[in-house]
Short mmCIF file of C-alpha atoms and ligand atoms in Angstrom, two decimals:
data_model
loop_
_atom_site.label_atom_id
_atom_site.label_comp_id
_atom_site.label_asym_id
_atom_site.label_seq_id
_atom_site.Cartn_x
_atom_site.Cartn_y
_atom_site.Cartn_z
CA MET A 647 156.30 124.42 3.19
CA LYS A 648 154.29 121.19 3.61
CA ASN A 649 153.17 119.52 0.14
CA VAL A 650 149.50 118.82 0.58
CA GLY A 651 147.59 116.97 -2.10
CA ILE A 652 143.88 117.83 -3.01
CA ILE A 653 141.66 115.43 -4.00
CA GLY A 654 138.19 115.81 -5.12
CA TRP A 655 138.55 119.23 -4.82
CA ARG A 656 135.59 119.97 -7.73
CA GLY A 657 133.02 117.96 -6.10
CA MET A 658 130.36 119.70 -3.73
CA VAL A 659 132.65 119.38 -0.72
CA GLY A 660 135.45 119.92 -2.32
CA SER A 661 134.47 123.35 -4.40
CA VAL A 662 133.19 124.44 -0.47
CA LEU A 663 136.27 123.36 0.83
CA LEU A 664 138.68 125.58 -1.51
CA ASP A 665 136.56 128.45 -1.30
CA ARG A 666 136.76 128.30 2.52
CA MET A 667 140.90 127.67 2.32
CA LYS A 668 140.82 130.71 -0.15
CA THR A 669 138.77 133.04 2.19
CA GLU A 670 140.84 131.84 5.24
CA GLY A 671 144.50 132.23 3.60
CA ASP A 672 145.17 128.74 3.92
CA PHE A 673 147.18 128.61 0.53
CA LYS A 674 149.57 130.72 1.63
CA LYS A 675 150.97 128.31 4.16
CA ILE A 676 151.10 125.24 1.89
CA THR A 677 152.26 124.16 -1.47
CA PRO A 678 149.04 122.87 -2.85
CA HIS A 679 148.83 119.93 -5.57
CA PHE A 680 145.51 119.15 -7.05
CA TYR A 681 144.47 115.39 -7.99
CA SER A 682 141.61 114.14 -10.13
CA THR A 683 140.39 110.78 -11.10
CA SER A 684 139.10 111.84 -14.32
CA GLN A 685 140.97 114.77 -15.24
CA ALA A 686 144.47 114.28 -14.90
CA GLY A 687 146.86 116.33 -17.40
CA GLN A 688 143.79 118.91 -17.56
CA LYS A 689 143.51 122.28 -16.08
CA GLY A 690 142.81 122.51 -12.33
CA PRO A 691 142.08 125.40 -10.07
CA SER A 692 143.60 128.85 -10.31
CA ILE A 693 144.78 130.00 -6.84
CA ASP A 694 146.60 133.50 -6.08
CA GLY A 695 147.47 133.52 -9.90
CA VAL A 696 148.81 130.23 -10.18
CA ASP A 697 147.13 127.92 -12.78
CA TYR A 698 147.39 124.25 -11.47
CA THR A 699 147.46 121.01 -14.04
CA LEU A 700 145.64 118.34 -12.20
CA LEU A 701 147.94 115.24 -11.25
CA ASP A 702 146.51 111.55 -11.42
CA ALA A 703 144.52 110.69 -8.37
CA ASN A 704 145.18 106.99 -9.08
CA SER A 705 148.96 107.33 -9.22
CA ILE A 706 150.37 106.20 -5.71
CA GLU A 707 153.73 107.22 -6.71
CA SER A 708 152.50 110.67 -6.90
CA LEU A 709 150.60 110.76 -3.92
CA LYS A 710 153.73 109.42 -2.02
CA GLU A 711 155.31 112.76 -2.38
CA MET A 712 152.52 114.53 -0.36
CA ASP A 713 153.33 115.41 3.43
CA ILE A 714 149.32 115.61 3.87
CA ILE A 715 146.47 114.42 1.78
CA ILE A 716 143.15 116.00 1.61
CA SER A 717 140.40 113.68 0.14
CA CYS A 718 136.80 114.90 -0.89
CA GLN A 719 136.72 112.51 -3.19
CA GLY A 720 134.29 109.91 -1.84
CA GLY A 721 134.18 106.65 0.10
CA ASP A 722 135.11 104.10 -3.09
CA TYR A 723 138.35 106.09 -3.91
CA THR A 724 139.62 105.83 -0.38
CA LYS A 725 138.87 102.37 -0.17
CA GLN A 726 141.05 101.65 -3.15
CA VAL A 727 143.81 104.04 -2.67
CA HIS A 728 144.21 104.53 1.01
CA PRO A 729 145.49 100.95 1.53
CA GLN A 730 147.81 100.94 -1.32
CA LEU A 731 149.38 104.05 -0.14
CA ARG A 732 149.60 103.03 3.29
CA GLN A 733 151.29 99.73 1.93
CA SER A 734 154.01 101.19 0.13
CA ASN A 735 155.35 102.90 3.51
CA TRP A 736 153.66 106.39 3.19
CA ASN A 737 153.57 108.04 6.57
CA GLY A 738 151.82 111.22 5.55
CA TYR A 739 148.53 112.65 7.13
CA TRP A 740 145.48 111.63 5.67
CA ILE A 741 142.15 113.82 6.04
CA ASP A 742 139.02 112.69 4.65
CA ALA A 743 135.81 113.55 4.34
CA ALA A 744 134.37 110.03 3.06
CA SER A 745 132.99 107.66 5.68
CA SER A 746 135.08 104.64 5.20
CA LEU A 747 138.07 105.11 7.48
CA ARG A 748 135.82 106.61 10.21
CA MET A 749 135.22 103.64 12.30
CA ASN A 750 138.94 102.22 11.98
CA GLU A 751 140.47 101.69 15.48
CA ASP A 752 143.48 104.33 14.44
CA ALA A 753 141.58 106.93 12.53
CA VAL A 754 139.83 109.92 14.44
CA ILE A 755 136.72 111.60 13.56
CA ILE A 756 137.53 115.08 13.36
CA LEU A 757 135.15 118.03 14.95
CA ASP A 758 137.77 120.14 17.25
CA PRO A 759 135.34 122.55 18.51
CA VAL A 760 133.78 119.46 20.03
CA ASN A 761 136.60 117.00 20.62
CA ARG A 762 139.84 119.06 20.09
CA ASN A 763 141.27 117.16 23.24
CA VAL A 764 140.62 113.72 21.20
CA ILE A 765 142.42 115.12 18.34
CA ASP A 766 145.33 116.58 20.19
CA GLN A 767 145.84 112.99 21.81
CA ALA A 768 145.67 111.36 18.67
CA ILE A 769 148.05 113.18 17.29
CA GLU A 770 150.72 112.56 20.13
CA LYS A 771 149.90 109.01 19.66
CA GLY A 772 151.21 109.03 16.11
CA ILE A 773 147.56 108.30 14.69
CA LYS A 774 147.87 109.61 10.92
CA ASP A 775 144.43 109.47 9.88
CA PHE A 776 141.65 111.96 10.39
CA VAL A 777 138.39 111.76 9.12
CA GLY A 778 135.19 114.35 9.08
CA GLY A 779 131.85 112.98 10.93
CA ASN A 780 129.07 112.23 9.22
CA CYS A 781 127.55 115.87 8.38
CA THR A 782 124.21 115.34 10.52
CA VAL A 783 126.26 114.14 13.40
CA SER A 784 128.47 116.87 13.26
CA LEU A 785 125.99 119.66 12.84
CA MET A 786 123.91 118.12 15.71
CA LEU A 787 126.83 118.25 18.14
CA MET A 788 127.77 121.87 16.59
CA GLY A 789 124.14 122.45 18.14
CA VAL A 790 123.64 120.67 21.22
CA GLY A 791 127.14 119.33 21.92
CA SER A 792 127.34 121.17 25.14
CA LEU A 793 124.49 118.77 26.76
CA PHE A 794 126.73 115.86 25.78
CA ASN A 795 129.60 117.17 27.36
CA GLU A 796 127.46 118.42 30.39
CA ASN A 797 126.70 114.48 30.78
CA LEU A 798 123.00 115.58 30.83
CA VAL A 799 121.74 113.33 27.86
CA GLU A 800 120.42 109.76 29.14
CA TRP A 801 119.22 109.22 25.32
CA MET A 802 118.51 111.09 21.95
CA THR A 803 116.23 110.44 18.93
CA SER A 804 116.88 112.56 15.77
CA MET A 805 114.50 112.53 12.90
CA THR A 806 116.41 114.44 10.02
CA TYR A 807 115.48 116.73 6.80
CA GLN A 808 118.60 116.66 4.63
CA ALA A 809 119.41 118.63 1.94
CA ALA A 810 119.56 117.39 -2.08
CA SER A 811 123.46 118.55 -1.80
CA GLY A 812 124.17 115.98 0.82
CA GLY A 813 124.39 113.72 -2.06
CA GLY A 814 126.72 115.71 -4.12
CA ALA A 815 127.01 117.96 -7.15
CA ARG A 816 124.79 115.65 -9.54
CA HIS A 817 121.96 115.12 -6.77
CA MET A 818 121.85 119.18 -6.53
CA LYS A 819 121.14 119.37 -10.25
CA GLU A 820 118.75 116.64 -10.48
CA LEU A 821 116.67 117.98 -7.90
CA LEU A 822 116.78 121.19 -9.68
CA THR A 823 115.86 119.83 -13.06
CA GLN A 824 113.15 118.23 -11.45
CA MET A 825 111.81 121.48 -10.25
CA GLN A 826 112.21 123.08 -13.83
CA VAL A 827 110.14 120.13 -15.31
CA ILE A 828 107.36 120.57 -12.63
CA GLY A 829 107.32 124.40 -13.39
CA ASN A 830 107.09 124.13 -16.97
CA ASN A 831 104.24 121.42 -16.40
CA ALA A 832 102.38 123.49 -14.01
CA ALA A 833 102.75 126.89 -15.69
CA HIS A 834 99.90 126.33 -18.33
CA MET A 835 97.55 125.07 -15.43
CA MET A 836 97.88 127.61 -12.79
CA ASP A 837 94.81 129.31 -13.64
CA GLY A 838 92.77 126.60 -13.69
CA ASP A 839 91.08 123.62 -11.70
CA ILE A 840 93.30 122.89 -8.30
CA LEU A 841 92.46 119.00 -8.50
CA LYS A 842 93.43 118.87 -12.02
CA LEU A 843 96.82 120.69 -11.51
CA ASP A 844 96.96 118.40 -8.70
CA ALA A 845 96.54 115.02 -10.36
CA ALA A 846 98.41 116.28 -13.27
CA MET A 847 101.39 116.73 -10.59
CA SER A 848 101.14 113.27 -9.10
CA LYS A 849 100.93 111.53 -12.83
CA LEU A 850 104.29 113.67 -13.84
CA LEU A 851 105.62 112.70 -10.64
CA SER A 852 105.35 109.04 -11.83
CA SER A 853 106.32 109.42 -15.33
CA HIS A 854 109.31 109.25 -17.08
CA GLU A 855 109.78 112.90 -17.66
CA ILE A 856 111.24 113.32 -14.08
CA ASN A 857 114.57 112.03 -14.02
CA THR A 858 115.31 110.05 -10.78
CA ASP A 859 118.99 108.40 -11.73
CA CYS A 860 120.91 109.98 -8.70
CA PHE A 861 117.90 109.74 -6.06
CA GLY A 862 115.96 106.67 -7.29
CA ALA A 863 112.74 108.58 -6.88
CA PRO A 864 111.26 112.20 -7.20
CA LEU A 865 112.40 114.30 -4.62
CA ALA A 866 110.68 117.60 -5.67
CA LEU A 867 107.21 117.62 -4.16
CA ASN A 868 108.47 114.56 -2.56
CA LEU A 869 110.52 113.24 0.26
CA ILE A 870 112.61 109.97 0.58
CA PRO A 871 112.76 108.61 3.99
CA TRP A 872 115.72 106.33 3.29
CA ILE A 873 119.58 107.62 3.03
CA ASP A 874 122.68 105.38 2.25
CA SER A 875 122.50 101.51 2.42
CA ALA A 876 120.22 99.16 4.36
CA LEU A 877 121.38 97.44 7.26
CA GLU A 878 120.28 94.05 8.81
CA ASN A 879 118.88 95.59 11.99
CA GLY A 880 116.08 97.74 9.62
CA GLN A 881 118.28 100.88 10.14
CA THR A 882 119.87 102.80 7.25
CA ARG A 883 123.47 103.06 7.38
CA GLU A 884 123.03 106.87 7.83
CA GLU A 885 120.72 106.25 10.89
CA TRP A 886 123.49 104.09 12.33
CA LYS A 887 126.06 106.81 11.93
CA ALA A 888 123.94 108.71 14.77
CA PHE A 889 124.96 106.36 17.45
CA SER A 890 128.19 105.15 16.36
CA GLU A 891 129.97 108.35 15.16
CA THR A 892 128.59 110.63 17.84
CA ASN A 893 130.14 108.38 20.94
CA LYS A 894 133.24 107.95 19.14
CA ILE A 895 133.66 111.55 18.37
CA LEU A 896 132.90 112.04 21.95
CA GLY A 897 135.48 109.42 23.42
CA ARG A 898 132.63 107.30 24.83
CA GLN A 899 132.74 103.89 22.90
CA GLU A 900 133.03 101.94 26.32
CA ASN A 901 130.01 104.04 27.48
CA PRO A 902 127.75 104.85 24.74
CA ILE A 903 124.66 106.87 24.75
CA PRO A 904 121.76 105.36 22.80
CA ILE A 905 120.86 107.78 19.82
CA ASP A 906 118.47 106.69 16.85
CA GLY A 907 116.02 108.15 14.65
CA THR A 908 115.00 108.24 11.02
CA CYS A 909 116.91 110.17 8.33
CA VAL A 910 114.71 111.46 5.24
CA ARG A 911 115.87 113.37 2.22
CA VAL A 912 113.84 116.53 1.46
CA GLY A 913 114.01 119.15 -1.21
CA ALA A 914 116.22 121.73 0.46
CA LEU A 915 119.29 122.20 -1.99
CA ARG A 916 121.63 123.11 0.73
CA SER A 917 121.83 122.50 4.92
CA HIS A 918 120.60 119.98 6.92
CA SER A 919 117.97 120.17 9.64
CA GLN A 920 116.97 117.63 12.67
CA ALA A 921 114.20 117.26 15.20
CA LEU A 922 115.58 116.19 18.31
CA THR A 923 113.83 114.39 21.49
CA ILE A 924 116.69 114.45 23.95
CA LYS A 925 115.96 112.67 27.53
CA LEU A 926 117.70 114.25 29.84
CA ASN A 927 118.82 112.24 32.98
CA LYS A 928 117.55 115.23 35.62
CA SER A 929 115.27 118.21 35.32
CA VAL A 930 117.02 121.31 33.92
CA GLU A 931 115.71 124.73 33.47
CA ILE A 932 115.04 125.70 29.77
CA LYS A 933 116.86 128.96 30.67
CA THR A 934 119.90 127.14 31.67
CA ILE A 935 119.78 124.67 28.55
CA GLU A 936 119.63 127.72 25.96
CA GLU A 937 122.69 129.46 27.93
CA MET A 938 124.28 126.42 27.78
CA ILE A 939 123.78 125.98 24.08
CA GLN A 940 124.64 129.73 23.49
CA SER A 941 127.71 129.92 25.45
CA SER A 942 129.20 126.58 23.69
CA SER A 943 130.98 128.37 20.54
CA GLU A 944 130.96 131.19 18.82
CA TRP A 945 128.93 129.78 15.77
CA VAL A 946 126.00 128.73 17.64
CA GLU A 947 122.79 130.67 17.48
CA VAL A 948 119.67 130.08 19.81
CA VAL A 949 116.73 130.92 18.15
CA GLU A 950 113.67 132.09 20.18
CA ASN A 951 110.59 129.53 20.30
CA THR A 952 108.20 132.30 18.41
CA PRO A 953 106.84 131.93 15.33
CA GLU A 954 108.39 135.00 13.62
CA ALA A 955 112.05 133.97 14.75
CA THR A 956 111.88 130.33 13.87
CA ARG A 957 110.52 131.36 10.53
CA GLU A 958 113.10 133.56 9.85
CA LYS A 959 116.27 131.99 11.46
CA LEU A 960 115.54 128.46 12.04
CA CYS A 961 115.78 127.07 8.44
CA PRO A 962 118.06 126.18 5.79
CA ARG A 963 117.44 129.79 3.98
CA TYR A 964 118.98 131.13 6.96
CA VAL A 965 122.40 129.04 7.57
CA SER A 966 123.06 128.28 3.84
CA GLY A 967 126.74 129.51 3.19
CA SER A 968 127.44 130.37 6.71
CA LEU A 969 129.12 128.62 9.75
CA LYS A 970 126.22 129.41 11.90
CA THR A 971 124.53 126.43 13.37
CA VAL A 972 120.69 127.51 14.70
CA VAL A 973 118.97 125.83 17.61
CA GLY A 974 115.61 126.45 18.36
CA ARG A 975 112.21 125.18 19.28
CA ILE A 976 113.33 124.38 22.59
CA ARG A 977 110.95 123.76 24.92
CA LYS A 978 109.97 120.72 27.50
CA MET A 979 107.61 118.15 25.93
CA ASN A 980 104.04 116.79 27.11
CA LEU A 981 106.37 113.47 27.89
CA GLY A 982 107.68 114.86 30.94
CA ASP A 983 110.01 117.54 32.43
CA GLU A 984 112.88 115.87 31.41
CA TYR A 985 112.21 115.55 27.74
CA LEU A 986 113.53 118.08 25.65
CA ASN A 987 112.66 119.07 22.37
CA ILE A 988 114.76 120.79 19.83
CA PHE A 989 115.42 121.82 16.15
CA THR A 990 118.43 122.46 14.52
CA SER A 991 119.86 123.58 10.97
CA GLY A 992 123.05 123.87 9.47
CA ASP A 993 125.30 123.99 6.33
CA GLN A 994 126.27 120.56 6.08
CA LEU A 995 128.75 121.42 3.38
CA LEU A 996 130.44 123.63 5.96
CA TRP A 997 130.45 122.39 9.63
CA GLY A 998 128.95 119.00 8.33
CA ALA A 999 132.03 118.50 5.75
CA ALA A 1000 134.72 120.86 4.58
CA GLU A 1001 135.26 123.13 7.55
CA PRO A 1002 136.58 120.26 10.03
CA LEU A 1003 139.09 119.19 7.14
CA ARG A 1004 140.68 122.54 7.03
CA ARG A 1005 140.69 122.80 10.37
CA MET A 1006 142.35 119.60 10.80
CA LEU A 1007 145.32 120.97 8.35
CA ASN A 1008 145.80 123.94 10.16
CA ILE A 1009 146.18 122.01 13.44
CA LEU A 1010 148.68 119.66 11.88
CA LEU A 1011 150.36 122.72 10.29
P1 NAP B 412 130.22 115.10 -5.37
O1 NAP B 412 130.33 116.38 -5.19
O2 NAP B 412 129.95 113.83 -6.28
O3 NAP B 412 131.96 114.99 -6.00
C1 NAP B 412 132.91 114.03 -6.07
C2 NAP B 412 133.55 113.64 -7.26
O4 NAP B 412 133.11 113.33 -8.28
C3 NAP B 412 134.72 115.10 -7.47
O5 NAP B 412 135.62 115.49 -6.91
C4 NAP B 412 134.77 114.69 -9.22
O6 NAP B 412 136.03 113.99 -8.97
C5 NAP B 412 133.74 113.99 -9.48
N1 NAP B 412 132.64 114.41 -10.40
C6 NAP B 412 132.08 113.30 -11.21
N2 NAP B 412 131.05 114.27 -11.85
C7 NAP B 412 131.09 115.53 -11.47
C8 NAP B 412 130.48 116.77 -11.84
N3 NAP B 412 129.66 116.69 -12.69
N4 NAP B 412 130.70 117.93 -10.94
C9 NAP B 412 131.77 117.90 -9.83
N5 NAP B 412 132.30 116.69 -9.63
C10 NAP B 412 132.03 115.59 -10.47
O7 NAP B 412 130.81 114.34 -4.04
P2 NAP B 412 130.64 115.22 -2.75
O8 NAP B 412 129.19 115.58 -2.24
O9 NAP B 412 131.57 116.37 -2.51
O10 NAP B 412 130.99 114.37 -1.51
C11 NAP B 412 132.39 113.88 -1.67
C12 NAP B 412 132.65 112.87 -0.18
O11 NAP B 412 132.38 113.66 0.85
C13 NAP B 412 131.64 111.79 -0.25
O12 NAP B 412 132.34 110.65 0.54
C14 NAP B 412 130.56 112.03 0.68
O13 NAP B 412 130.12 111.12 1.41
C15 NAP B 412 131.32 113.02 1.32
N6 NAP B 412 130.46 114.17 2.28
C16 NAP B 412 129.58 114.64 1.48
C17 NAP B 412 128.80 115.80 2.32
C18 NAP B 412 127.92 116.50 1.28
O14 NAP B 412 127.15 117.41 2.33
N7 NAP B 412 127.88 116.46 0.31
C19 NAP B 412 128.83 115.84 3.60
C20 NAP B 412 129.96 115.37 4.38
C21 NAP B 412 130.55 114.31 3.69
P3 NAP B 412 137.02 113.83 -10.23
O15 NAP B 412 137.83 115.18 -10.24
O16 NAP B 412 137.98 112.92 -9.47
O17 NAP B 412 136.42 113.20 -11.39
#
C-alpha cells in the first residue's frame, strides 16, 4: 500500500479531512503517517485501533519516504518545505490545501466534479502537484459551474459572506470568545433601556475586553470587508483568486471570463455564502437555469425563491457539515433580461477544502 504522509491533520481543514477519510474508509487503502511542525514525537490520531506517533513535518529525510503527501498545514509551510523536497529529487505526489502553489504552471487546481478532464490530462502529463482551490471559488463552481461549462457567462461579480472558520481553528475560537464576552456583558442589561444596551455594546467592541488577535477587528456584532493581504490594484488577494483560480480550474487562462467582487468576513461559524450577479451572454429562461444547476451534480440543491425555503435552506446552518451546495434566490434582475441574481451557500471545509483533497488521493490511488 502507498505511504501517505498527512501534515496539518489537527487544524481545521485537517480535522475535517480525517473525519471524511474515516467515514469513506480511505485509511483502509493506504499506510498513513502523521506529521506535525510543533508536536513531533507526541501522540497523534488513533485510526482503526492504531495509535500513531507524530513525525517531524520539517524532516525532508522522513517526508522523502512518502509516495503521496497531503498538506493542510498552511502556505508558509508549503513555501518552505515543498521546494526542498523537490530539490532532493522526491518524485511523489503533493496534494495541498494552501494557496502557495496554486498558480504555478506545473500545479493543477483540483475540483474533480467540475474539472476531472483537466486533472486526468495533468496526471497523464506527469504533473505531481495538485492543489485544492480557494474555498469560495470551489463552492461557487460547485453551485453554478454548469453555467460556465455551458458557456453562458459573460462576466460575474461575487459578494461573499465568509465564515470565521475560513481563518482556521484559532479564528473560530476567537469569534466564540468575543460572543461569550458580549453575552456576559449584555446579560444584566437585557431588561433595561435599549439605547443604553446599544451604547454599551458599541463601547465594548472598541475596548480591550474583546480579543482581536486573529481577525484584527471584532467580528461578533460586526463584519470585516477585508480577507487576506492587499494587492496594488486595491483588491484583496482573496478577491483576486476569484478571477485567477476560476479561469485556471476551467482551463480558460487564454480566454478568461471577467470576475470580481468584495470578500467579506461575517460572524457565521462554518460555511461560506456568496451573492452572485451573473451577466449571461444570452437570455435564458429561469426554469432552464434552475434545471441546469440542479442536474449538474448530486451535491447541488436548488432552493425555491420563497421566504420559507430561503430561510430554511439557503444558509450556513443548513449546509454546515454536509456536502450539499445550495443555490437559491435565482431570478432575473431589473438590470435586464440577461442579468441573473443568485445566492449560494456551502461548507467551505468540505467542498471548499478537505473533500477535493481526499478525492484527489483516491484518483491517484
Ligand atoms: P489551522 O486550523 O490554523 O491549522 C493549521 C495548523 O496549525 C495545524 O495543523 C497545526 O499544525 C497548527 N496549530 C497550531 N495551533 C493549533 C490549534 N490550537 N488547533 C489546531 N491546530 C493548531 O488552519 P486551517 O484552517 O486548517 O488551514 C490550513 C490550510 O488550508 C491553510 O493554508 C488555509 O489557507 C487552507 N484552507 C483553509 C480553509 C478553511 O476554511 N479553514 C479552506 C480552504 C483552504 P501543527 O500540528 O504542525 O502544529
